[in-house]
Amino acid sequence: MKFTLSWLRDHLDTHATVDEICAKLNTIGLEVEGVDDPGARLAGFRTARIVEAVQHPNADRLRVCRVDAGPGFEEVQVVCGAPNARTGLSVIFAPPGTWIPGSDITIKAGSIRGEASGGMLCSLRELGLGEEHDGIAELPEGTETGLSYAAFAGLNDPVIEIAVTPNRGDALAVRGIARDLAAAGLGHLRPWLAETVEGTFDSPVTWANDFPEACPWVLGRTVRGVRNGPSPDWLQKRLRAIGLRPISALVDITNFFAFDLGRPLHVFDADRLTGGRLTICRGAGESFRALDGRDVVVSPEDCVIADAAGVQSLAGIMGGEATGATDETTSVFVECALFDPVRIALSGRRLGLHSDARHRFERGVDQALPVAALEAATRMIIDLCGGEASEVVSAGDAPAWQREAHLRFARVAGLGGLDVPADEAVASLEALGFEVRERDEARVVVDVPSWRNDIAMKMVLDQAPDLSAERAFAAAEGAVAVDSECDLIEEILRLRGLDSIVPVSLPALSAVPLPALTPRQTRAATARRVLAARGLLETVAYSFAAQEACARFGAAPESLRLLNPIAADLDQMRPTPLVNLLAAVERNTAQGYPDLGLFEVGPGFSETGQNQIAAALRSGHASRFPGRAAEPVDLWDVKADALAVLAALGAPVEGVSVTADAPGHYHPGRSGVLRQGPKIVLGVFGQLHPALLAGRGLDRPVVGFELFLDAIAEPKRRRRAAPELSAFQPVHRDFAFVVGRDVAAETVLRAARGAERTLIAGVRLFDVYEGDKVPEGSKSLGVEVTLQPVKASLTDAEIEAVCGAVVAAVQKACGATLRGEG
C-alpha cells in the first residue's frame, strides 16, 4: 500500500516528520517497506534564468550562458550544449556538487573548450523525471529564480509504502492508516462526512440481484451531462506517486476512492448499456473483454454484472471494455456494492485476474460505507466533470455487520506478555473506533466498528461429524469469543508498541535436540557423499524429460504426461534419473569429454508413485596412472560404486545376492539386480543396452546403476562393542573352481564364506575364465579367501583344514571341482 505524506495529512492532523511517521507505523504493525522522497533526491536543483546566451568561441554546438540562479548564484557562467538554450529562458540549474540522478554523475566546476563552466542546465530526463531529450527543460516564463525546483514542481511530497497483512483490509485505505496513527498518538483523525447529493431524476438504469450469496447489497446512480477528460493536476500527481497511470477524470475518481477510503467503485458508460437494467448473477460460460484487454470466460461460480447484451463486468474484480468510460462518455452509472470476499478471491485466482478492487474486496471492505462512498464519488464527479445526479437505486439489503467482542483485562498480560492498565486498554480500543457496551473491573464488551472485518467474524470449523448440534454450536461460539479476545489484545499491544513486548524464548521440548534431518534426507545425503568421494560428479536435473527419452528406460504412461510442460521436450515425468544422466553424457561426449562419471540422487516416477533413486553413469575410460594404461569402464566399476553406497547406508552387503534379470535398458548379459532376499530389490547395475546408445555418438561402453533408497531398511540400532583387532597377520589362499557356465559366482562366494565362520574374514572373486583350458560348458572362477586368526597364529594343518572345508562347501553347493583336478 502506497500513499503520499500530503494525502495522509488530508485525514491526519499532525506535524510529525516522515521519519517519525515511519517509526510509528513500524511499532504498530504496519511495516514500512520503503520511502521515496523526490524532494530529498532533487534538493540541489533550483530555478534559474538565462540572462545571456552567446555562441561558444571554440565550439559550434556549444553556447556560453550567463545564468541567474538566485542568492549565491546571481552571476554564473555555464557552458551548455542544448539547442534551445537562449536568452531569457527560465531553466533548472544544478550547482557544483549536485548529483544528477538521470546520468549518475556529480557536477563539478571546470572548463569546457577553454570557457569556465560553474554548473549545469538540466533536462527532465537528467533529473530522472521523464524521457524528453530535445534540450534543457523550459520553465514557465517569469518563474522566480533561486527556488527549490522540487518545491516549485510540487515534488517535495514523500511516498511511503507499507506492507499490509491479509487480515488488515482497513489498512488498504489512507484513512485507515491515519486512524491507526491517530490512535497511536501521532496526531488527530480529521472528521470526514460525505456531502449528500440530491437526485433530480429517476435513474434510467436499475438493479436486479439474482445472486445475493455473492452480492448481498448493491447501490448505484446515474450522472448525466458529464464531460470526461484529463483529471486535475492534483489528482494525477497523487495517482502517479503511488504507481497508477492517470486515464481520465471518471476512471481516476474511482481509483482515488479505492486508495483514499478503501472503497472500490466502478463507472459504466450508461449510454452503452442495453436494456436499462444491470443484473447481479452467475456466469454461464460467456466471454467478455475486460478492461485490461483480456478475453475472460466466466463460469457459474463467478459473480458477474450483466445487461441485456451480456456480461459487462466481473463483479468486484474488473469491468468490461464494452461499457467502460471513454472521452466520449456523457452519462455514467456509478456502481457501489458489497461482495463476498471468498467468492471474489476464488474467481480472481481461477481466472488469473488481479486488480486493486479484488485486492480490497477479498480482504474485506467497510460494510457501512457504501452509501457515503457513493455520495462522495458523486460529488467529485459533478465537481470535476459537471452533470446532474439521479436518485440512488439499489438491490438487496445492508448486511447485519454489527458484532461484539469480549476482553478479560487479565488476559492482556497473560497472553500478550505486557501489563497494560485497564483504562489504557479501553482507551486504545476506543481510539480505534470500538465502542464500549459493558464494562466492569474484570472485563469489557465492545462493539466492533464496521471497517474491522477481521474481528469477531464467524469462522468455519472442521468439526467432528458425530458431534451433537448443541456441542458444535457451543464450540463455534466459544471459538469466536476466544479468537476475538486475542484480536483485541493484539490491538492494545500494537498501539502500546510491538517493540515494547519483551521477547520470550519458547520452552525446550526436550533436553536432547530433535533430529534436524529425517532418515530419508540422511540417506540421500550419505549417498551423495559416498559417490562424490568415489570420483563421480553430482548433477541436478529436472524431474521431467522428453516422452521419447523416458520410453527408452521403461514405461512412459499417459498418466505421467504433463498437461502444461515448461517446454515441448520436457513433457513426461521421468522413470529414473538415468534419463537425464545419459543426456548429460551425450552432451559432454559431443564436446570432447567422453571420460566421466556422473550421479544424481533424485526422484523417479511410476504409476504406483514416486521413488527416491541414487543413479550414476560412467563412460569412456578410467583415469590413467603411471605404469597402468587407461582401461574402459565396466560393470564391475559401477557394482563397486553401488555396493559402497549400500555399505554406507547400513545394508547387509554380505547378504546381498545378484540375479541376472535386469530391466531392458541394461545389457542382458552384462548386468545384474541387487537383491536382499528373494523379494526386496535394492538396485540394478550393468552396462547400458547397445540399442539405447545407438545413434547418440557414443561409441564406447556406458555403465551405470540405480539404487532404490526407499527399499533399503533402516539399520537396527544396536549397542556395538569395541572392535576386536587381531594381533596376528591374516593368511590369503587362492582357489580356482571349475563350475558350470550357468552357475552364478555369487553362489560360489556364499558357499566359501560359510565354510568356516570363525576364521574366514573375507571372500573375493578376482578372476573369471572361459576358454579351451576348461571343459566345454564350464568356467573357472578365481576366489581369494582371507583367514584372520584371533587367538594364535595358524599352523599348516589348521590352514589346510580350513581350505579343505572351503573346497568341500563349494563342491557341495555348486558341484565345483578345483581346476587341474579330476
PDB file of C-alpha atoms in Angstrom, residues 4 19 104 138 153 158 167 183 206 249 265 268 287 294 311 355 365 389 514 551 555 589 595 614-615 621 638 768 780:
ATOM      1  CA  THR A   4       1.963  10.328  -0.069  1.00  0.00           C
ATOM      2  CA  ASP A  19      10.841   9.637   9.925  1.00  0.00           C
ATOM      3  CA  ASP A 104      24.523   9.190 -12.215  1.00  0.00           C
ATOM      4  CA  GLU A 138      11.823  25.096 -20.151  1.00  0.00           C
ATOM      5  CA  ALA A 153       7.241  21.483  -9.205  1.00  0.00           C
ATOM      6  CA  PRO A 158       7.423  11.739   0.074  1.00  0.00           C
ATOM      7  CA  ASN A 167      -6.373  -9.507   7.900  1.00  0.00           C
ATOM      8  CA  ALA A 183      -4.944   6.112  17.848  1.00  0.00           C
ATOM      9  CA  THR A 206     -31.793  -0.017 -12.252  1.00  0.00           C
ATOM     10  CA  ALA A 249     -11.284  12.016 -14.745  1.00  0.00           C
ATOM     11  CA  LEU A 265     -16.149   1.686  -7.300  1.00  0.00           C
ATOM     12  CA  PHE A 268     -20.322   2.230 -16.586  1.00  0.00           C
ATOM     13  CA  SER A 287     -16.853 -14.482 -22.750  1.00  0.00           C
ATOM     14  CA  ARG A 294      -8.049  -9.933 -21.964  1.00  0.00           C
ATOM     15  CA  VAL A 311     -21.745  -9.802 -19.222  1.00  0.00           C
ATOM     16  CA  SER A 355      -6.818  -5.645  -9.601  1.00  0.00           C
ATOM     17  CA  VAL A 365     -14.193  -3.623   2.966  1.00  0.00           C
ATOM     18  CA  ALA A 389     -27.229  13.039 -10.447  1.00  0.00           C
ATOM     19  CA  LEU A 514      15.305 -33.264  17.844  1.00  0.00           C
ATOM     20  CA  ALA A 551      10.170 -44.570 -23.034  1.00  0.00           C
ATOM     21  CA  ALA A 555       7.153 -47.407 -19.383  1.00  0.00           C
ATOM     22  CA  THR A 589      30.992 -36.562 -25.277  1.00  0.00           C
ATOM     23  CA  ASP A 595      35.600 -39.986 -19.958  1.00  0.00           C
ATOM     24  CA  ALA A 614      20.583 -42.823  -6.407  1.00  0.00           C
ATOM     25  CA  ALA A 615      21.759 -43.292 -10.000  1.00  0.00           C
ATOM     26  CA  HIS A 621      37.960 -44.887 -19.771  1.00  0.00           C
ATOM     27  CA  VAL A 638      29.566 -49.491 -11.054  1.00  0.00           C
ATOM     28  CA  VAL A 768      36.653 -65.444 -14.439  1.00  0.00           C
ATOM     29  CA  SER A 780      36.801 -71.096 -13.952  1.00  0.00           C
TER      30      SER A 780
END
